[in-house]
Amino acid sequence: MPGPVQPYLFFEGRCEEALAFYEKALGAERGQLMRYSDNPDPSRADCPTPPGDKVMHCNFTVGGTQIMASDGMASGTTNFKGFGLTLGADTTQEAERMFQALADGGKIQMPLGKTFYSPAFGMVEDRFGVLWMVMVSP
C-alpha cells in the first residue's frame, strides 16, 4: 500500500521567504532545510544547479500536515496552477485570521463567508501564487 500523498511546492527562488511568511501567517513549524551547497555529490553536466544558497529541499508543518518545498531551479517564476490547499479552522474567527494573513500581498478569489456547506469558506491566492481554500467544517 502506498504512503501518504504530500504536497511539494516549488517556489522558484522564494522558498525561504515563503517559509517565513507561513510561519507568521499560519504558525507553520519549520523542519529540515538543505541548500544546494549542502549536496556532497558533484554537479552533473546534464542537470543545471541553482546557486548554492538556494533551498534544495525543506519541509514544514501546518496543522499536522507536512508540506515539502524547494527553490526548484530558482527561475523567479512560480506556476501553481490546477490545485489548491484546503486549510481547516475550528472557528469562524480563526478562519478569518488565517484568511486575512494569507491575503496579505495576495489576491482574494472568493471572500470568506457563510455557504450552505460551511459557516465560513473563502479562497485566496497568497503572494507566492498558492491557492488556499480556508474553511470551517460544519
PDB file of C-alpha atoms in Angstrom:
ATOM      1  CA  MET A   1       0.000   0.000   0.000  1.00  0.00           C
ATOM      2  CA  PRO A   2       1.368   3.476  -0.836  1.00  0.00           C
ATOM      3  CA  GLY A   3       2.269   6.001   1.832  1.00  0.00           C
ATOM      4  CA  PRO A   4       0.555   9.378   2.268  1.00  0.00           C
ATOM      5  CA  VAL A   5       0.403  11.907  -0.560  1.00  0.00           C
ATOM      6  CA  GLN A   6       2.168  15.109   0.443  1.00  0.00           C
ATOM      7  CA  PRO A   7       2.294  18.418  -1.417  1.00  0.00           C
ATOM      8  CA  TYR A   8       5.684  19.546  -2.720  1.00  0.00           C
ATOM      9  CA  LEU A   9       5.811  23.232  -3.655  1.00  0.00           C
ATOM     10  CA  PHE A  10       8.478  24.815  -5.874  1.00  0.00           C
ATOM     11  CA  PHE A  11       8.908  28.498  -5.021  1.00  0.00           C
ATOM     12  CA  GLU A  12      11.489  29.169  -7.768  1.00  0.00           C
ATOM     13  CA  GLY A  13      13.855  31.247  -5.635  1.00  0.00           C
ATOM     14  CA  ARG A  14      11.486  32.463  -2.890  1.00  0.00           C
ATOM     15  CA  CYS A  15      11.361  29.378  -0.648  1.00  0.00           C
ATOM     16  CA  GLU A  16      12.904  30.951   2.462  1.00  0.00           C
ATOM     17  CA  GLU A  17      10.614  33.971   2.092  1.00  0.00           C
ATOM     18  CA  ALA A  18       7.636  31.604   1.826  1.00  0.00           C
ATOM     19  CA  LEU A  19       8.721  29.665   4.925  1.00  0.00           C
ATOM     20  CA  ALA A  20       8.955  32.870   6.970  1.00  0.00           C
ATOM     21  CA  PHE A  21       5.555  34.009   5.651  1.00  0.00           C
ATOM     22  CA  TYR A  22       3.819  30.723   6.552  1.00  0.00           C
ATOM     23  CA  GLU A  23       5.446  30.693   9.991  1.00  0.00           C
ATOM     24  CA  LYS A  24       3.973  34.129  10.692  1.00  0.00           C
ATOM     25  CA  ALA A  25       0.631  33.728   8.894  1.00  0.00           C
ATOM     26  CA  LEU A  26      -0.225  30.147   9.877  1.00  0.00           C
ATOM     27  CA  GLY A  27       2.099  29.217  12.714  1.00  0.00           C
ATOM     28  CA  ALA A  28       3.923  26.776  10.425  1.00  0.00           C
ATOM     29  CA  GLU A  29       6.724  24.802  12.017  1.00  0.00           C
ATOM     30  CA  ARG A  30       9.912  24.566  10.001  1.00  0.00           C
ATOM     31  CA  GLY A  31      11.587  21.176   9.705  1.00  0.00           C
ATOM     32  CA  GLN A  32      14.632  20.077   7.742  1.00  0.00           C
ATOM     33  CA  LEU A  33      16.254  22.518   5.289  1.00  0.00           C
ATOM     34  CA  MET A  34      19.025  21.625   2.819  1.00  0.00           C
ATOM     35  CA  ARG A  35      20.676  24.046   0.440  1.00  0.00           C
ATOM     36  CA  TYR A  36      22.155  23.183  -2.933  1.00  0.00           C
ATOM     37  CA  SER A  37      25.575  23.885  -1.392  1.00  0.00           C
ATOM     38  CA  ASP A  38      24.924  21.052   1.111  1.00  0.00           C
ATOM     39  CA  ASN A  39      24.868  18.459  -1.693  1.00  0.00           C
ATOM     40  CA  PRO A  40      28.056  16.358  -1.411  1.00  0.00           C
ATOM     41  CA  ASP A  41      27.609  14.926  -4.913  1.00  0.00           C
ATOM     42  CA  PRO A  42      29.394  16.665  -7.782  1.00  0.00           C
ATOM     43  CA  SER A  43      27.282  18.692 -10.209  1.00  0.00           C
ATOM     44  CA  ARG A  44      26.169  16.895 -13.355  1.00  0.00           C
ATOM     45  CA  ALA A  45      26.655  18.477 -16.751  1.00  0.00           C
ATOM     46  CA  ASP A  46      23.165  17.355 -17.832  1.00  0.00           C
ATOM     47  CA  CYS A  47      21.464  18.886 -14.773  1.00  0.00           C
ATOM     48  CA  PRO A  48      21.922  22.609 -14.109  1.00  0.00           C
ATOM     49  CA  THR A  49      22.274  23.572 -10.457  1.00  0.00           C
ATOM     50  CA  PRO A  50      20.836  26.746  -8.909  1.00  0.00           C
ATOM     51  CA  PRO A  51      23.076  28.940  -6.733  1.00  0.00           C
ATOM     52  CA  GLY A  52      24.351  27.199  -3.601  1.00  0.00           C
ATOM     53  CA  ASP A  53      22.413  29.425  -1.181  1.00  0.00           C
ATOM     54  CA  LYS A  54      19.065  28.365  -2.651  1.00  0.00           C
ATOM     55  CA  VAL A  55      16.874  25.755  -0.920  1.00  0.00           C
ATOM     56  CA  MET A  56      17.230  22.304  -2.457  1.00  0.00           C
ATOM     57  CA  HIS A  57      14.699  20.703  -0.095  1.00  0.00           C
ATOM     58  CA  CYS A  58      12.827  21.586   3.072  1.00  0.00           C
ATOM     59  CA  ASN A  59       9.690  20.676   4.916  1.00  0.00           C
ATOM     60  CA  PHE A  60       7.295  22.496   7.190  1.00  0.00           C
ATOM     61  CA  THR A  61       4.156  21.524   9.053  1.00  0.00           C
ATOM     62  CA  VAL A  62       0.810  23.330   9.060  1.00  0.00           C
ATOM     63  CA  GLY A  63      -1.963  21.901  11.222  1.00  0.00           C
ATOM     64  CA  GLY A  64      -0.355  18.476  11.389  1.00  0.00           C
ATOM     65  CA  THR A  65       0.215  18.209   7.624  1.00  0.00           C
ATOM     66  CA  GLN A  66       3.753  18.112   6.301  1.00  0.00           C
ATOM     67  CA  ILE A  67       4.401  20.211   3.213  1.00  0.00           C
ATOM     68  CA  MET A  68       7.665  19.889   1.334  1.00  0.00           C
ATOM     69  CA  ALA A  69       9.202  22.719  -0.652  1.00  0.00           C
ATOM     70  CA  SER A  70      12.182  23.858  -2.686  1.00  0.00           C
ATOM     71  CA  ASP A  71      13.503  26.761  -4.704  1.00  0.00           C
ATOM     72  CA  GLY A  72      13.390  24.395  -7.674  1.00  0.00           C
ATOM     73  CA  MET A  73      15.566  25.816 -10.415  1.00  0.00           C
ATOM     74  CA  ALA A  74      15.230  29.345  -8.923  1.00  0.00           C
ATOM     75  CA  SER A  75      13.786  30.674 -12.185  1.00  0.00           C
ATOM     76  CA  GLY A  76      11.977  33.507 -10.400  1.00  0.00           C
ATOM     77  CA  THR A  77       8.557  32.491 -11.738  1.00  0.00           C
ATOM     78  CA  THR A  78       6.208  30.159  -9.866  1.00  0.00           C
ATOM     79  CA  ASN A  79       3.448  28.242 -11.593  1.00  0.00           C
ATOM     80  CA  PHE A  80       0.971  26.973  -9.006  1.00  0.00           C
ATOM     81  CA  LYS A  81      -1.969  26.129 -11.253  1.00  0.00           C
ATOM     82  CA  GLY A  82      -4.618  23.424 -11.212  1.00  0.00           C
ATOM     83  CA  PHE A  83      -4.703  22.733  -7.470  1.00  0.00           C
ATOM     84  CA  GLY A  84      -5.318  24.361  -4.105  1.00  0.00           C
ATOM     85  CA  LEU A  85      -4.588  23.579  -0.476  1.00  0.00           C
ATOM     86  CA  THR A  86      -7.508  23.319   1.947  1.00  0.00           C
ATOM     87  CA  LEU A  87      -6.897  24.824   5.370  1.00  0.00           C
ATOM     88  CA  GLY A  88      -9.326  23.880   8.119  1.00  0.00           C
ATOM     89  CA  ALA A  89     -10.262  26.147  11.010  1.00  0.00           C
ATOM     90  CA  ASP A  90     -12.168  25.336  14.198  1.00  0.00           C
ATOM     91  CA  THR A  91     -13.964  28.697  14.369  1.00  0.00           C
ATOM     92  CA  THR A  92     -15.041  31.490  12.063  1.00  0.00           C
ATOM     93  CA  GLN A  93     -12.690  33.836  13.924  1.00  0.00           C
ATOM     94  CA  GLU A  94      -9.730  31.518  13.326  1.00  0.00           C
ATOM     95  CA  ALA A  95     -10.697  31.198   9.646  1.00  0.00           C
ATOM     96  CA  GLU A  96     -10.884  34.993   9.330  1.00  0.00           C
ATOM     97  CA  ARG A  97      -7.444  35.461  10.936  1.00  0.00           C
ATOM     98  CA  MET A  98      -5.772  32.890   8.653  1.00  0.00           C
ATOM     99  CA  PHE A  99      -7.614  34.124   5.558  1.00  0.00           C
ATOM    100  CA  GLN A 100      -6.551  37.732   6.131  1.00  0.00           C
ATOM    101  CA  ALA A 101      -2.958  36.679   6.874  1.00  0.00           C
ATOM    102  CA  LEU A 102      -2.783  34.704   3.608  1.00  0.00           C
ATOM    103  CA  ALA A 103      -4.385  37.584   1.683  1.00  0.00           C
ATOM    104  CA  ASP A 104      -1.576  39.980   2.694  1.00  0.00           C
ATOM    105  CA  GLY A 105       0.128  40.632  -0.634  1.00  0.00           C
ATOM    106  CA  GLY A 106      -2.118  38.090  -2.368  1.00  0.00           C
ATOM    107  CA  LYS A 107      -5.447  38.053  -4.211  1.00  0.00           C
ATOM    108  CA  ILE A 108      -8.815  37.113  -2.781  1.00  0.00           C
ATOM    109  CA  GLN A 109     -10.566  34.746  -5.207  1.00  0.00           C
ATOM    110  CA  MET A 110     -13.721  34.293  -3.129  1.00  0.00           C
ATOM    111  CA  PRO A 111     -14.295  36.364   0.019  1.00  0.00           C
ATOM    112  CA  LEU A 112     -14.621  34.435   3.256  1.00  0.00           C
ATOM    113  CA  GLY A 113     -18.302  33.970   4.045  1.00  0.00           C
ATOM    114  CA  LYS A 114     -21.087  31.630   5.019  1.00  0.00           C
ATOM    115  CA  THR A 115     -22.047  28.950   2.495  1.00  0.00           C
ATOM    116  CA  PHE A 116     -24.526  26.090   2.553  1.00  0.00           C
ATOM    117  CA  TYR A 117     -21.638  23.726   3.408  1.00  0.00           C
ATOM    118  CA  SER A 118     -19.629  25.840   5.865  1.00  0.00           C
ATOM    119  CA  PRO A 119     -20.101  28.653   8.379  1.00  0.00           C
ATOM    120  CA  ALA A 120     -17.028  30.242   6.756  1.00  0.00           C
ATOM    121  CA  PHE A 121     -15.391  29.418   3.423  1.00  0.00           C
ATOM    122  CA  GLY A 122     -13.157  31.509   1.185  1.00  0.00           C
ATOM    123  CA  MET A 123     -10.438  31.186  -1.435  1.00  0.00           C
ATOM    124  CA  VAL A 124      -7.276  33.267  -1.528  1.00  0.00           C
ATOM    125  CA  GLU A 125      -4.154  33.132  -3.666  1.00  0.00           C
ATOM    126  CA  ASP A 126      -1.212  34.099  -1.477  1.00  0.00           C
ATOM    127  CA  ARG A 127       1.683  36.343  -2.526  1.00  0.00           C
ATOM    128  CA  PHE A 128       3.525  33.316  -3.953  1.00  0.00           C
ATOM    129  CA  GLY A 129       0.609  32.175  -6.117  1.00  0.00           C
ATOM    130  CA  VAL A 130      -0.509  29.242  -3.932  1.00  0.00           C
ATOM    131  CA  LEU A 131      -4.319  28.914  -3.769  1.00  0.00           C
ATOM    132  CA  TRP A 132      -5.684  28.318  -0.269  1.00  0.00           C
ATOM    133  CA  MET A 133      -9.267  27.332   0.497  1.00  0.00           C
ATOM    134  CA  VAL A 134      -9.924  28.291   4.116  1.00  0.00           C
ATOM    135  CA  MET A 135     -12.956  26.725   5.730  1.00  0.00           C
ATOM    136  CA  VAL A 136     -14.687  25.863   8.965  1.00  0.00           C
ATOM    137  CA  SER A 137     -16.191  22.380   8.928  1.00  0.00           C
ATOM    138  CA  PRO A 138     -19.846  22.336   9.944  1.00  0.00           C
TER     139      PRO A 138
END
